[in-house]
XYZ file of C-alpha atoms in Angstrom:
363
model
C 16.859 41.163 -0.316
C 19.963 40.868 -2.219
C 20.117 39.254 -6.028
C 20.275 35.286 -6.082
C 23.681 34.817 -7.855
C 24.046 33.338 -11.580
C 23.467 29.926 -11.577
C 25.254 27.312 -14.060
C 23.060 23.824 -14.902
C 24.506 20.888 -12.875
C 26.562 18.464 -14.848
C 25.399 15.809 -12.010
C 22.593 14.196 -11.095
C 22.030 11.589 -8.135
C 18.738 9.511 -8.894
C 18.049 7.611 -5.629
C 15.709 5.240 -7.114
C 14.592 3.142 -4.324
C 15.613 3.367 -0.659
C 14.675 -0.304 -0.466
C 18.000 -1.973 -0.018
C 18.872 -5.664 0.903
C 21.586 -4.478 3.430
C 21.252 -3.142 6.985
C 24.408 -1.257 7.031
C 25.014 0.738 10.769
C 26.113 3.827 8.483
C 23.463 4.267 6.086
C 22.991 8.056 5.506
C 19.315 7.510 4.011
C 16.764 9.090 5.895
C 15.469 7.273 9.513
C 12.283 8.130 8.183
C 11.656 5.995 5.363
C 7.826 5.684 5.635
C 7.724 8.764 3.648
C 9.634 7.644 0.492
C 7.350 4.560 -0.407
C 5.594 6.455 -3.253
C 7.991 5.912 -5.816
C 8.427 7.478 -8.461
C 7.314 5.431 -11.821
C 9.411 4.663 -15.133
C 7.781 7.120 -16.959
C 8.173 9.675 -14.163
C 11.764 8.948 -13.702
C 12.268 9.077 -17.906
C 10.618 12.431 -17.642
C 12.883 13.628 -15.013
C 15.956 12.274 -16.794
C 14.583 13.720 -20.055
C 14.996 17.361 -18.529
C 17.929 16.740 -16.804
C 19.158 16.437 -20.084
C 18.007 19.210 -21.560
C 19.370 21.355 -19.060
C 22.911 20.032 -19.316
C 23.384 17.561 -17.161
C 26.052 15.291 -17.972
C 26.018 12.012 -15.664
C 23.123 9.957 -14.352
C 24.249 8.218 -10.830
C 21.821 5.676 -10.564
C 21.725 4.242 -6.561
C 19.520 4.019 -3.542
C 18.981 1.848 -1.327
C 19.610 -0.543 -4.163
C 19.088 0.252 -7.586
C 18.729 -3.050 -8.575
C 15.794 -3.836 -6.803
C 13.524 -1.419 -9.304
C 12.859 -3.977 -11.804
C 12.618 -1.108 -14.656
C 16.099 -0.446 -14.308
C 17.242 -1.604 -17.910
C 14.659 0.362 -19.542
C 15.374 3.422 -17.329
C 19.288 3.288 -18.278
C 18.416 2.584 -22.039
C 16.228 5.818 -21.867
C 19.058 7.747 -20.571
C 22.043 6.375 -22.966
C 19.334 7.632 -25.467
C 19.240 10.851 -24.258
C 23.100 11.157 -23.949
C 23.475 11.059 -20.576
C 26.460 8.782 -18.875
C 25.036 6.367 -16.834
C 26.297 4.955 -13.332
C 24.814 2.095 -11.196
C 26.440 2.552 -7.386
C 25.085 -0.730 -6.216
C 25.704 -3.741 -3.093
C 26.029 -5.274 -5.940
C 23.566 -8.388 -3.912
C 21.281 -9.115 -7.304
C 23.295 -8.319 -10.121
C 23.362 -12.139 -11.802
C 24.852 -12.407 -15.192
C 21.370 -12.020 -16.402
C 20.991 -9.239 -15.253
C 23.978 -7.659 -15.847
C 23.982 -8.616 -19.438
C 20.085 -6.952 -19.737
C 22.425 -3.860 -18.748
C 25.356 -4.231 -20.620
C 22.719 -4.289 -23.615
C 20.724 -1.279 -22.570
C 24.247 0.962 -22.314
C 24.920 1.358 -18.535
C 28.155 2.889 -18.754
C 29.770 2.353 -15.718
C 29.665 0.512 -12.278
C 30.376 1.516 -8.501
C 29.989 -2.065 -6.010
C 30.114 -0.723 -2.553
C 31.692 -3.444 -0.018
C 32.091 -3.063 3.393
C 35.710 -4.865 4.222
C 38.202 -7.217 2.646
C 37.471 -9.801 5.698
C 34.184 -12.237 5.112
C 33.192 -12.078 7.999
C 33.624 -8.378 9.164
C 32.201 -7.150 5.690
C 28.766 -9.428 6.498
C 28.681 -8.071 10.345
C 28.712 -4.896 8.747
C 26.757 -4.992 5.988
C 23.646 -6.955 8.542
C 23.632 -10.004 6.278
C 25.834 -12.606 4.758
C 27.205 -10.775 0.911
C 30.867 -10.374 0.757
C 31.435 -13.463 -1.507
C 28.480 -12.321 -4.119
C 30.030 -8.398 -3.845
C 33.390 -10.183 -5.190
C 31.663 -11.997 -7.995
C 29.701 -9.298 -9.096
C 32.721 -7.265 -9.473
C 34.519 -10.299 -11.363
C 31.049 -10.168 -13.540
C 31.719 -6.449 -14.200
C 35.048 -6.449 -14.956
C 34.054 -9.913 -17.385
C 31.826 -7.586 -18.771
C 34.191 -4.872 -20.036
C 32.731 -2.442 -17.394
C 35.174 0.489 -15.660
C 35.151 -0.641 -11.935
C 34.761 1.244 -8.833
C 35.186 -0.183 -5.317
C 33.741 2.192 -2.422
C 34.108 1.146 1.311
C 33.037 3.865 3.736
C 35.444 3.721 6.345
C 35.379 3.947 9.925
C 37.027 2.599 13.472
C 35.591 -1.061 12.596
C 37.733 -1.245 9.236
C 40.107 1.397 8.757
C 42.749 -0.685 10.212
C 42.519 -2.550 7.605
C 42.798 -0.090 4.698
C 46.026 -1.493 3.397
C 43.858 -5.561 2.301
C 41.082 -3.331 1.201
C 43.523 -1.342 -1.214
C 44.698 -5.095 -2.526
C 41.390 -6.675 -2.077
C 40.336 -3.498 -4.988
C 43.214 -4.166 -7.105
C 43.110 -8.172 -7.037
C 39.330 -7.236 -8.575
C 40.551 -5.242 -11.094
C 39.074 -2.265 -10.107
C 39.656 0.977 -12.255
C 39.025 3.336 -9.195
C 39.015 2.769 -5.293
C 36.954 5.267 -3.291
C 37.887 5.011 0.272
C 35.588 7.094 2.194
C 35.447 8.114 5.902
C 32.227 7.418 7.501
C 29.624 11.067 7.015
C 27.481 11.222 10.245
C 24.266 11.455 8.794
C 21.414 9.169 8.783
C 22.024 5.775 11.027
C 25.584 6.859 11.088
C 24.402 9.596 13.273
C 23.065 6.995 15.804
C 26.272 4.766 15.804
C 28.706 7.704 15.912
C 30.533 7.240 18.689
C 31.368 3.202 17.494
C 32.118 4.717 14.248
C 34.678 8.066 14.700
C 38.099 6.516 13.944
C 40.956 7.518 16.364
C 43.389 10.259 14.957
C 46.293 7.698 15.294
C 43.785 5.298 12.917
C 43.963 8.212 10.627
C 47.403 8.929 10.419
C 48.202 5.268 9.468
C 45.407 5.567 7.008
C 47.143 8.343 5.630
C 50.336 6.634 5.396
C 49.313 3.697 3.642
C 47.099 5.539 1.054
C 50.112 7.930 0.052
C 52.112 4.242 -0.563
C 49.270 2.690 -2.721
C 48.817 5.642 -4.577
C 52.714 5.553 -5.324
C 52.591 2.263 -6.407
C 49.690 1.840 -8.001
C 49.870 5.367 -9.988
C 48.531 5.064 -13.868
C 46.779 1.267 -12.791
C 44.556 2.340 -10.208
C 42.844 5.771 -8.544
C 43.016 5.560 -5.056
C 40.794 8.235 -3.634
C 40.485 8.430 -0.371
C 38.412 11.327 2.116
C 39.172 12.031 5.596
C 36.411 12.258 8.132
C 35.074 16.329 8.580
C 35.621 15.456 12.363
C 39.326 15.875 11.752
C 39.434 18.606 9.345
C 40.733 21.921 9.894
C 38.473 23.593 7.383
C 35.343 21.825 6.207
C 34.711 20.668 2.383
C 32.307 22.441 0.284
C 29.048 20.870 0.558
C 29.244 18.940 -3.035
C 31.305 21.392 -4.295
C 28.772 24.472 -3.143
C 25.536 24.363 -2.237
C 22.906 23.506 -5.575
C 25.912 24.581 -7.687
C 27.085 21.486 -9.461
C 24.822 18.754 -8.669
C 21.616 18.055 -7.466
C 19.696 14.677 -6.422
C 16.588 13.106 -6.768
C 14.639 11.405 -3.751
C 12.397 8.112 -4.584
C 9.669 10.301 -4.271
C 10.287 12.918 -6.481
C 11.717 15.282 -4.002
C 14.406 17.364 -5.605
C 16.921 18.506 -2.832
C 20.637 19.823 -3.815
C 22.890 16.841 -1.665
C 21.352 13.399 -0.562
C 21.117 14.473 3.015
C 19.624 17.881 2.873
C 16.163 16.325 3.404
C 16.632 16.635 6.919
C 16.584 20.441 6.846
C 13.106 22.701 8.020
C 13.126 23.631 3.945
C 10.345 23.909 1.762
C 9.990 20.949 -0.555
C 10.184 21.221 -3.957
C 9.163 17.757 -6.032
C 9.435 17.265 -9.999
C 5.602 15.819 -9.564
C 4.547 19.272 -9.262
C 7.540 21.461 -10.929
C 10.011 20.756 -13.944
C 13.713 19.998 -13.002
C 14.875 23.217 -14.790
C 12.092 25.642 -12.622
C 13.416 23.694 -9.068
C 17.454 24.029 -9.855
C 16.776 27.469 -10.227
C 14.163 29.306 -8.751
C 12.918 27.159 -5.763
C 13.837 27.929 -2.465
C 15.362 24.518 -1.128
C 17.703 25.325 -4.279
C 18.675 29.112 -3.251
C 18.617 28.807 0.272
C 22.413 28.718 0.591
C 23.880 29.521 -2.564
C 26.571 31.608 -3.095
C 27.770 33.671 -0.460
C 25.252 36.114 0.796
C 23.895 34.047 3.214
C 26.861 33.525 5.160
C 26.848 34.844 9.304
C 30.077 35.842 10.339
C 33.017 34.438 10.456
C 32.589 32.992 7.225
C 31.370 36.308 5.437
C 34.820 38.164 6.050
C 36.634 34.825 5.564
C 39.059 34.797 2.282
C 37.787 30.921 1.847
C 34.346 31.861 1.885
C 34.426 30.921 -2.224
C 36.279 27.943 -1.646
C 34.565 25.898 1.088
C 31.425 27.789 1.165
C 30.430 27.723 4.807
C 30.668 24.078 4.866
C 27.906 21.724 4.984
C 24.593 23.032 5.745
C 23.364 19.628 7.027
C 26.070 18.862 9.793
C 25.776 22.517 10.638
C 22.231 21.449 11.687
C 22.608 18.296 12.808
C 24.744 19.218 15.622
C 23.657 22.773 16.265
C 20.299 23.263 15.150
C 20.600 25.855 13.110
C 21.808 24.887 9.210
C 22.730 28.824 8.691
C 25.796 28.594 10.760
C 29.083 28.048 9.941
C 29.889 23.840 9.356
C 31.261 23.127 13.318
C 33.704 21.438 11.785
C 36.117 24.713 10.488
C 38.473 25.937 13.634
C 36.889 28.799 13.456
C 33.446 28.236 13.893
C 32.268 29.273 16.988
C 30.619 25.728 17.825
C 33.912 24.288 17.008
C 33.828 22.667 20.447
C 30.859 20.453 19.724
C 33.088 18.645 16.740
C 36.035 18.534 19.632
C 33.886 17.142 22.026
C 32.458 14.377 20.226
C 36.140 13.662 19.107
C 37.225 13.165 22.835
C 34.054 11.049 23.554
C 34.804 8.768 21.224
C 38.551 8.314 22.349
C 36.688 6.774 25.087
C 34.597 4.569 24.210
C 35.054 0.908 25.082
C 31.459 -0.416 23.659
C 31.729 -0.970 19.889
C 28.307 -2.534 19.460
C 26.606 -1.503 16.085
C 22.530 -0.807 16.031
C 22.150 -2.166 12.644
C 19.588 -0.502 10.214
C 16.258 -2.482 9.899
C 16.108 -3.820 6.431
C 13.458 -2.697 3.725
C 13.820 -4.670 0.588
């Protein structure tokens, strides 16, 4: 068996606090399967596990879900963090952050704060989101900006709103966002189950494209505009969060450690910090070494010259649409399941019935 490469500490770490959530959002990417996530971890269990993450040198504490804000400990958990000197983000709905609340953590040292909204129009952002919240997304993010808070705007993208990508871009700036993530829909989760209403069209995509490259001109040094095309459409796939357990690693509700927020969908043994430190799952367990580095790797990626840069792909869609998460990410032109990534592209060209199953809500 060949040597487990050299592993750095992640500077990241995702801390899904709660998969409860107040939204019913047809993309969600948490598991289907939430039955087995109601054991939560406690405060004191989560200020353990953010006590070793800093120890090992991790840098940033991404504090989201579900919704964050429905853990009534939140305050204390940030303060424990700032205290430990790790930066602290809240990626929220934003649905429950009042100015009491907010100021509770302003006070505690939350440092910074992504709202997630699902359009610029009221009424397309509620049918997507499963419940009526667009106008207390926009005050929240009027509360956070009030608040002297660096901004964030996400809106996963997909057929139902792309169109309208160019309001969305002045919908972000009218808040006064610092930072606009536009993100393509990941077919995970209940995206998986609403794929075909969700794949944009490539002509979508190319006017997408177009108006991003204009907001970023004009807005340059005011606001980031980020934006990430769906794998579907990519010629090579991304690195799975910038290589598999090599940069950043998340924590599940219930202690689960796994190295990207969808990997518990994989046959992998579990590794949880009830039972193991942080420091001995990042680097010995094997969820965590599964898939690093490059030794893994069947063919074509092993003689590939991008093997380092992309890294296969992502282990997760690699299963999810073949089975088998060793194989190279269906999405690269190379792949020898290429087709199945094709094929679901041309079945969604044809598609006339848009109708959304909506997630069930757990709050």
């Amino acid at each position: 068996m060949s040597e487990q490469p050299m592993v750095d500490a992640p500077y990241g770490l995702l801390a899904e606090l709660t998969y409860r959530c107040p939204l019913a959002c047809s993309y969600c990417s948490n598991p289907l399967n939430m039955s087995g996530y109601t054991d939560e971890l406690g405060l004191q269990e989560w200020k353990a596990v953010m006590g070793q993450a800093a120890e090992m040198g991790v840098l940033q504490a991404h504090l989201s879900g579900g919704e964050p804000l429905l853990r009534r400990d939140l305050a204390e958990l940030v303060a424990f963090c700032s205290g430990v000197g790790l930066y602290t983000n809240l990626v929220t709905s934003a649905v429950g952050l009042s100015p009491s609340r907010a100021a509770e953590l302003r006070e505690a040292g939350l440092d910074h704060v992504q709202v997630s909204i699902q359009a610029d129009d009221p009424a397309l952002s509620d049918r997507i989101a499963g419940t009526p919240s667009f106008e207390r997304k926009l005050r929240a993010m009027a509360l956070v900006k009030s608040l002297g808070w660096p901004l964030t705007v996400n809106v996963v993208l997909h057929r139902q709103n792309i169109d309208r990508i160019a309001s969305v871009i002045r919908m972000a700036e009218e808040a006064g966002a610092d930072r606009v993530e536009l993100a393509n829909t990941q077919y995970y989760g209940w995206a998986w189950r609403n794929r075909d209403a969700l794949l944009p069209g490539r002509e979508q995509l190319e006017a997408a494209e177009v108006t991003v490259r204009e907001a970023r001109t004009r807005l340059a040094g005011r606001m980031d505009v980020l934006y990430v095309i769906p794998d579907y459409y990519s010629r090579y796939p991304k690195p799975c969060m910038g290589g598999w357990a090599s940069r950043q690693l998340t924590v599940a509700p219930n202690g689960d450690v796994l190295p990207c927020p969808a990997a518990q969908s994989l046959p992998l043994p579990r590794a949880s910090v009830r039972e193991q430190s942080l420091a001995a799952i990042w680097h010995d367990s094997p969820v965590m070494n599964a898939y690093r580095g490059t030794d893994w790797m069947p063919s074509p990626c092993r003689d590939c010259d991008r093997r380092e840069i992309d890294f296969g792909g992502c282990r997760c869609q690699a299963f999810q649409l073949t089975g088998d998460a060793s194989r190279t990410d269906p999405v690269c032109h190379l792949s020898p399941d290429h087709s199945l990534v094709t094929d679901a592209v041309d079945a969604a060209r044809t598609v006339t019935d848009l109708q959304l199953i909506p997630r069930p809500h757990r709050a």
